[in-house]
Short mmCIF file of C-alpha atoms in Angstrom, two decimals:
data_model
loop_
_atom_site.label_atom_id
_atom_site.label_comp_id
_atom_site.label_asym_id
_atom_site.label_seq_id
_atom_site.Cartn_x
_atom_site.Cartn_y
_atom_site.Cartn_z
CA MET A 248 -64.87 -22.68 -19.76
CA THR A 249 -63.58 -24.70 -22.34
CA ASP A 250 -64.35 -26.69 -25.11
CA SER A 251 -65.06 -30.35 -24.15
CA THR A 252 -62.33 -33.22 -26.26
CA PRO A 253 -64.64 -35.02 -28.80
CA GLY A 254 -64.38 -38.97 -27.90
CA PRO A 255 -64.59 -41.58 -25.42
CA PHE A 256 -62.01 -39.18 -22.94
CA LYS A 257 -63.84 -36.12 -21.56
CA ARG A 258 -61.83 -32.85 -19.96
CA ILE A 259 -63.05 -31.97 -16.76
CA SER A 260 -63.41 -27.94 -17.38
CA MET A 261 -63.07 -26.28 -14.59
CA PRO A 262 -65.88 -23.18 -13.53
CA TRP A 263 -65.70 -19.81 -13.00
CA PHE A 264 -66.01 -17.99 -9.63
CA PRO A 265 -67.02 -14.83 -11.24
CA PHE A 266 -67.58 -12.05 -8.21
CA SER A 267 -70.40 -9.04 -8.47
CA VAL A 268 -71.06 -6.38 -6.71
CA PRO A 269 -74.79 -7.15 -6.60
CA ALA A 270 -74.81 -11.16 -6.02
CA THR A 271 -72.26 -9.98 -3.40
CA PHE A 272 -75.14 -7.21 -1.86
CA LEU A 273 -78.38 -9.73 -2.23
CA ALA A 274 -76.09 -12.36 -0.59
CA ALA A 275 -75.68 -10.39 2.54
CA VAL A 276 -79.44 -9.56 2.55
CA ALA A 277 -80.07 -13.28 2.90
CA LEU A 278 -77.55 -13.66 5.16
CA SER A 279 -78.75 -11.64 7.45
CA ILE A 280 -82.87 -11.89 7.28
CA LEU A 281 -81.81 -16.01 8.13
CA HIS A 282 -80.27 -14.86 11.24
CA GLY A 283 -83.50 -12.29 11.92
CA VAL A 284 -85.36 -15.60 11.49
CA PHE A 285 -83.38 -16.98 13.96
CA ALA A 286 -83.21 -14.67 17.06
CA LEU A 287 -86.15 -14.46 17.02
CA VAL A 288 -87.25 -18.05 17.52
CA ALA A 289 -84.39 -17.62 20.68
CA LEU A 290 -86.68 -14.67 20.99
CA VAL A 291 -90.09 -17.10 21.01
CA SER A 292 -88.31 -20.09 22.22
CA LYS A 293 -87.42 -19.73 25.78
CA GLU A 294 -85.69 -22.82 25.88
CA ILE A 295 -83.06 -20.99 22.85
CA GLU A 296 -80.86 -18.88 24.64
CA SER A 297 -79.23 -17.22 20.98
CA ALA A 298 -79.75 -17.06 17.59
CA SER A 299 -76.34 -18.62 17.66
CA GLN A 300 -77.38 -21.73 19.26
CA ALA A 301 -81.05 -22.42 17.25
CA GLU A 302 -78.80 -22.09 13.51
CA ALA A 303 -76.38 -24.33 15.33
CA ILE A 304 -80.03 -26.36 16.27
CA PHE A 305 -81.51 -25.95 12.81
CA LEU A 306 -77.92 -27.15 11.78
CA ALA A 307 -77.86 -31.06 13.65
CA GLN A 308 -81.27 -31.55 12.99
CA LEU A 309 -80.81 -30.89 8.88
CA GLU A 310 -77.51 -33.48 9.03
CA SER A 311 -80.09 -36.18 11.12
CA VAL A 312 -82.84 -35.88 8.39
CA THR A 313 -80.54 -36.00 6.13
CA THR A 314 -79.13 -39.42 7.16
CA SER A 315 -81.82 -40.82 8.99
CA LEU A 316 -84.79 -39.23 7.83
CA SER A 317 -85.75 -38.84 11.16
CA LEU A 318 -85.41 -35.49 14.28
CA LEU A 319 -82.95 -35.34 16.65
CA PRO A 320 -85.12 -35.61 20.50
CA GLY A 321 -84.47 -33.81 23.32
CA LEU A 322 -83.05 -30.71 21.73
CA PRO A 323 -83.79 -27.50 22.91
CA GLY A 324 -87.32 -25.73 21.39
CA GLY A 325 -88.56 -29.20 19.91
CA ARG A 326 -89.24 -29.27 15.93
CA TRP A 327 -91.06 -26.13 15.53
CA PRO A 328 -87.09 -24.73 14.91
CA PHE A 329 -86.03 -26.54 12.65
CA PHE A 330 -89.27 -26.58 10.56
CA VAL A 331 -89.15 -22.78 11.15
CA GLY A 332 -85.52 -22.48 9.77
CA ALA A 333 -86.10 -25.72 6.41
CA VAL A 334 -88.91 -22.77 5.35
CA SER A 335 -87.57 -19.99 5.64
CA VAL A 336 -83.96 -21.17 4.27
CA LEU A 337 -86.30 -22.49 1.16
CA LEU A 338 -88.77 -19.21 0.94
CA VAL A 339 -84.80 -16.98 0.72
CA TRP A 340 -83.11 -19.49 -1.66
CA ALA A 341 -86.88 -19.01 -3.88
CA PHE A 342 -85.75 -15.09 -4.02
CA PHE A 343 -82.77 -14.28 -3.15
CA GLY A 344 -81.00 -17.11 -5.21
CA VAL A 345 -82.69 -16.80 -7.93
CA ALA A 346 -81.92 -12.88 -7.39
CA ILE A 347 -77.95 -14.30 -7.43
CA CYS A 348 -78.13 -16.87 -10.24
CA ARG A 349 -79.37 -13.97 -12.53
CA CYS A 350 -76.52 -11.56 -11.50
CA LEU A 351 -74.12 -14.30 -12.20
CA ALA A 352 -75.74 -15.52 -15.11
CA LEU A 353 -75.37 -12.16 -16.58
CA ARG A 354 -71.52 -12.15 -15.70
CA LEU A 355 -70.96 -15.57 -16.71
CA THR A 356 -72.78 -15.58 -20.07
CA ARG A 357 -72.20 -11.47 -21.76
CA ASP A 358 -70.29 -10.22 -19.26
CA GLU A 359 -72.69 -7.47 -17.78
CA TYR A 360 -73.43 -6.52 -14.59
CA LEU A 361 -77.29 -6.10 -13.42
CA GLY A 362 -78.38 -4.77 -10.86
CA VAL A 363 -79.63 -4.91 -7.76
CA LYS A 364 -83.76 -3.69 -9.12
CA ASP A 365 -83.19 -5.93 -12.02
CA ALA A 366 -82.11 -9.21 -10.15
CA LEU A 367 -84.45 -8.21 -7.93
CA GLY A 368 -86.93 -8.15 -10.29
CA PHE A 369 -85.98 -10.52 -12.08
CA ALA A 370 -86.66 -12.98 -9.04
CA ARG A 371 -89.61 -11.68 -8.25
CA ALA A 372 -91.05 -12.90 -11.59
CA LYS A 373 -89.67 -16.65 -11.23
CA PHE A 374 -90.82 -16.34 -7.57
CA GLY A 375 -92.76 -18.98 -7.91
CA THR A 376 -90.97 -21.08 -10.58
CA ALA A 377 -88.30 -21.49 -7.85
CA ILE A 378 -90.63 -22.37 -5.23
CA LEU A 379 -92.67 -24.66 -6.64
CA PHE A 380 -89.19 -27.41 -7.31
CA PRO A 381 -88.45 -28.05 -3.66
CA VAL A 382 -92.91 -28.38 -3.30
CA ILE A 383 -92.48 -31.42 -5.61
CA VAL A 384 -89.19 -32.37 -4.30
CA VAL A 385 -91.07 -32.65 -0.35
CA GLY A 386 -94.46 -34.24 -1.90
CA CYS A 387 -92.52 -36.62 -3.62
CA ILE A 388 -90.17 -38.17 -1.04
CA LEU A 389 -93.58 -37.83 0.82
CA LEU A 390 -95.91 -39.46 -1.19
CA LEU A 391 -93.10 -42.35 -1.13
CA GLY A 392 -92.12 -42.28 2.21
CA LEU A 393 -96.66 -42.66 2.81
CA VAL A 394 -96.13 -46.16 0.45
CA ASN A 395 -93.52 -47.29 2.35
CA GLY A 396 -95.43 -46.53 5.81
CA LEU A 397 -98.10 -48.58 4.68
CA LEU A 398 -96.41 -51.79 3.83
CA GLY A 399 -94.76 -51.03 6.82
CA LEU A 400 -98.25 -51.28 8.50
CA LEU A 401 -98.90 -54.25 6.33
CA MET A 402 -96.30 -56.01 7.64
CA GLN A 403 -96.63 -54.72 11.40
CA ILE A 404 -100.63 -57.22 11.64
CA PRO A 405 -99.95 -59.48 13.92
CA TYR A 406 -98.71 -63.23 12.24
CA LEU A 407 -100.10 -62.06 8.49
CA GLY A 408 -97.31 -59.16 9.14
CA LEU A 409 -94.61 -62.18 7.96
CA VAL A 410 -96.27 -62.79 4.60
CA PHE A 411 -96.16 -59.69 3.63
CA GLN A 412 -92.14 -59.32 4.79
CA ILE A 413 -92.11 -60.92 1.07
CA LEU A 414 -92.04 -56.81 0.37
CA VAL A 415 -88.83 -55.43 1.79
CA PRO A 416 -87.83 -55.15 -1.43
CA LEU A 417 -90.06 -53.23 -2.56
CA ALA A 418 -89.39 -50.86 0.47
CA TYR A 419 -86.15 -50.53 -0.35
CA LEU A 420 -86.41 -49.66 -3.79
CA LEU A 421 -89.02 -46.88 -3.26
CA THR A 422 -86.54 -46.09 -0.33
CA ALA A 423 -83.70 -45.93 -2.54
CA LEU A 424 -85.42 -43.70 -4.83
CA MET A 425 -86.91 -41.59 -2.33
CA LEU A 426 -82.87 -40.85 -1.52
CA ALA A 427 -82.30 -40.13 -5.50
CA ILE A 428 -84.15 -37.50 -5.62
CA PHE A 429 -82.80 -36.11 -1.90
CA PHE A 430 -79.61 -35.87 -2.94
CA SER A 431 -80.36 -34.98 -6.60
CA ALA A 432 -82.38 -32.48 -5.83
CA LEU A 433 -80.01 -31.48 -2.50
CA PHE A 434 -76.51 -31.17 -5.12
CA GLY A 435 -79.03 -29.76 -8.28
CA GLY A 436 -81.10 -27.66 -6.28
CA GLY A 437 -77.82 -25.18 -6.79
CA MET A 438 -77.90 -26.00 -11.28
CA VAL A 439 -81.75 -25.46 -10.79
CA ALA A 440 -81.30 -21.83 -9.19
CA GLY A 441 -78.85 -21.22 -11.84
CA ALA A 442 -80.78 -23.15 -14.83
CA ILE A 443 -84.30 -20.65 -13.95
CA ALA A 444 -81.57 -17.17 -14.38
CA VAL A 445 -80.15 -19.11 -17.31
CA GLU A 446 -83.39 -20.33 -19.33
CA ALA A 447 -85.72 -18.36 -17.46
CA ARG A 448 -87.98 -22.08 -17.98
CA GLY A 449 -90.24 -23.41 -15.65
CA THR A 450 -89.83 -25.81 -12.63
CA LEU A 451 -89.71 -29.41 -13.95
CA ASP A 452 -87.64 -28.38 -17.45
CA ALA A 453 -85.08 -26.21 -15.05
CA TRP A 454 -84.78 -30.15 -12.87
CA GLY A 455 -85.17 -32.44 -15.84
CA LYS A 456 -81.69 -30.90 -17.54
CA ALA A 457 -80.08 -30.32 -13.26
CA LEU A 458 -80.64 -34.41 -13.36
CA ASN A 459 -80.54 -34.98 -17.36
CA TYR A 460 -76.66 -33.04 -16.41
CA THR A 461 -76.33 -34.98 -13.15
CA PHE A 462 -76.21 -38.31 -14.38
CA ALA A 463 -75.17 -38.13 -17.32
CA ARG A 464 -71.71 -36.45 -16.13
CA PRO A 465 -72.27 -37.72 -12.46
CA LEU A 466 -67.71 -37.97 -12.66
CA HIS A 467 -68.65 -33.96 -13.23
CA ILE A 468 -70.67 -33.24 -10.83
CA ILE A 469 -68.66 -34.79 -8.10
CA VAL A 470 -65.56 -32.92 -8.96
CA TYR A 471 -67.37 -29.84 -8.39
CA VAL A 472 -68.62 -29.98 -5.94
CA VAL A 473 -65.89 -31.57 -4.03
CA LEU A 474 -64.18 -28.23 -5.59
CA LEU A 475 -66.24 -25.86 -4.28
CA LYS A 476 -66.48 -27.86 -0.79
CA VAL A 477 -62.92 -27.40 -0.71
CA LEU A 478 -62.31 -23.82 -2.31
CA LEU A 479 -65.02 -22.36 -0.30
CA PHE A 480 -66.07 -23.92 3.26
CA ASP A 481 -63.23 -25.73 4.40
CA PHE A 482 -60.72 -23.09 2.99
CA LEU A 483 -63.47 -20.40 3.68
CA ILE A 484 -65.08 -20.38 5.68
CA GLY A 485 -63.29 -23.53 7.62
CA PHE A 486 -60.03 -21.24 7.98
CA GLY A 487 -61.05 -17.42 8.52
CA LEU A 488 -64.40 -18.38 9.92
CA GLY A 489 -64.03 -21.37 12.02
CA ARG A 490 -59.96 -21.26 13.24
CA GLY A 491 -61.04 -17.20 13.36
CA LEU A 492 -58.03 -16.69 10.86
CA LEU A 493 -60.45 -13.47 10.14
CA HIS A 494 -60.76 -11.85 13.35
CA ARG A 495 -57.17 -12.98 15.39
CA TRP A 496 -55.36 -12.17 12.25
CA THR A 497 -57.09 -8.17 12.26
CA ARG A 498 -56.11 -8.18 15.80
CA ALA A 499 -52.56 -8.76 15.92
CA SER A 500 -51.99 -6.90 12.89
CA LEU A 501 -53.67 -3.52 15.10
CA SER A 502 -51.05 -3.65 17.45
CA PRO A 503 -47.77 -5.33 16.23
CA LEU A 504 -45.00 -3.91 18.09
CA TRP A 505 -46.25 -2.97 21.16
CA THR A 506 -48.92 -5.59 23.03
CA ASN A 507 -51.67 -3.24 24.89
CA SER A 508 -53.82 -5.80 28.62
CA GLY A 509 -56.38 -2.28 28.01
CA PHE A 510 -57.32 -2.73 24.77
CA GLU A 511 -57.34 -6.36 24.97
CA ASN A 512 -59.22 -6.56 27.71
CA ALA A 513 -61.57 -3.36 26.48
CA LEU A 514 -62.57 -5.41 23.35
CA ASP A 515 -63.01 -8.83 24.74
CA GLY A 516 -65.15 -7.01 27.23
CA HIS A 517 -64.01 -7.14 30.21
CA GLY A 518 -62.79 -3.42 30.56
CA GLU A 519 -63.91 -1.71 32.80
CA GLY A 520 -66.16 2.36 33.06
CA ILE A 521 -68.50 3.33 29.43
CA TYR A 522 -64.86 3.88 27.02
CA ALA A 523 -63.98 -0.23 27.38
CA ASP A 524 -68.15 -0.50 26.95
CA LEU A 525 -68.03 1.70 24.02
CA MET A 526 -64.91 0.06 22.43
CA ALA A 527 -67.02 -3.82 22.98
CA LYS A 528 -70.04 -3.15 21.34
CA ALA A 529 -67.71 -1.40 18.24
CA TRP A 530 -65.67 -4.45 18.47
CA ASP A 531 -68.59 -6.93 17.97
CA LEU A 532 -70.59 -4.71 14.98
CA PHE A 533 -67.59 -4.39 12.85
CA SER A 534 -66.88 -7.85 13.73
CA GLY A 535 -70.71 -9.44 13.30
CA LEU A 536 -70.41 -6.92 10.19
CA ALA A 537 -66.94 -9.33 8.82
CA SER A 538 -68.16 -12.23 9.36
CA LEU A 539 -71.22 -11.39 7.37
CA GLY A 540 -69.28 -9.89 4.03
CA LEU A 541 -66.81 -13.41 4.36
CA GLY A 542 -70.12 -15.18 4.06
CA ALA A 543 -71.72 -13.07 1.63
CA VAL A 544 -68.41 -13.60 -0.33
CA VAL A 545 -68.97 -17.22 0.13
CA LEU A 546 -72.67 -17.25 -0.60
CA SER A 547 -71.79 -15.37 -3.46
CA PHE A 548 -69.23 -18.04 -4.85
CA ALA A 549 -71.55 -20.64 -3.78
CA LEU A 550 -74.26 -19.58 -6.49
CA GLY A 551 -71.86 -18.92 -9.25
CA GLY A 552 -70.11 -21.75 -9.27
CA PHE A 553 -73.76 -23.85 -10.00
CA THR A 554 -74.02 -21.56 -12.61
CA SER A 555 -70.83 -21.51 -14.50
CA MET A 556 -71.75 -25.58 -14.06
CA PHE A 557 -75.04 -25.56 -15.62
CA LEU A 558 -73.19 -23.42 -18.28
CA ILE A 559 -70.72 -25.77 -18.48
CA LEU A 560 -72.89 -29.21 -19.04
CA ARG A 561 -75.16 -26.97 -20.87
CA LYS A 562 -72.45 -27.41 -23.66
CA ASP A 563 -70.83 -30.16 -22.96
CA VAL A 564 -74.66 -32.41 -23.55
CA ASP A 565 -76.16 -30.41 -25.50
CA GLY A 566 -73.91 -29.06 -27.41
CA ILE A 567 -75.40 -24.86 -26.53
CA ASP A 568 -73.34 -22.14 -26.51
CA THR A 569 -72.29 -20.68 -22.85
CA SER A 570 -73.03 -16.80 -24.01
CA GLU A 571 -76.50 -17.80 -24.62
CA ILE A 572 -78.85 -16.29 -21.87
CA GLU A 573 -82.52 -15.84 -22.16
CA LEU A 574 -83.28 -11.55 -21.69
CA PRO A 575 -86.27 -9.85 -21.44
CA GLY A 576 -88.00 -9.41 -24.55
CA SER A 577 -86.27 -12.00 -26.50
CA THR A 578 -87.97 -14.65 -28.72
CA ASP A 579 -87.35 -17.72 -30.22
CA PRO A 580 -85.39 -17.12 -34.03
CA GLU A 581 -87.84 -19.05 -36.69
CA PRO A 582 -86.89 -22.21 -37.65
CA ILE A 583 -84.52 -22.27 -40.32
CA PRO A 584 -86.27 -24.05 -43.57
CA ALA A 585 -85.72 -27.19 -44.52
#
């Protein structure tokens, strides 16, 4: 992370993606918990067949809410799987996300490693601060949506509704404010967790700084988010898991000089006998662990990238050195006399 060039033309500093074993382990635990939640949803619902299908339904509903502020009708399980998944994601973010960001914040600022126990202790102490952030965001959006709903109710009054059409510009203004709050929270959520991990302050302070940096350096935010998406999701997730390169290369490298149809059939679960069943189960187990490991690395890198973004923008906008971090028992220094 380098200093910004003074003057109107600012040099964009590139974030660092630190690797931390405790952070990766916590990310794997977080993903396992979410997968367990969706597996439970599939178990309870008679229409959803597997955890993977429950996850796909949740992502489809999330995209629908993001683009149209409504849930898709007719999907298996109805609407409740989405709400269960959304609450679970927010709880996991507020606890494990902050713990991961704390590990990576110390790695970024002081090049120190934080253990799992200390990271969980920090997250437990700051859980209320973190979970209040989505509560405030959802509350603001619901309040603005309620006002728009009342405006729509006035517009639906027979004959008089035509008069209330003059309030349509106000409805658009409120909708624009809703979108600004939603997308600033969506893209700034990682920085909010990073702010809590770095400065250990209140919810509004963390969100306020994330909003300030977002609107003060919008080009930086766009570059950083695009970089995260391309590197982590399009490349690592897209190629590693989406196109199956991780599993396909592993299978191909296990028998580079020969072909064994019996071995291939056993791995695919098409073989016969106890040996083939054990081979298929072992392959599924270890391939699942490999997918979980890659997902944990991506999640850890993503939260580390947002924490790095917060540190860079904090220095660029507020002039605070990137090495400064709130430590247990630390107090603010006495002000220098005038």
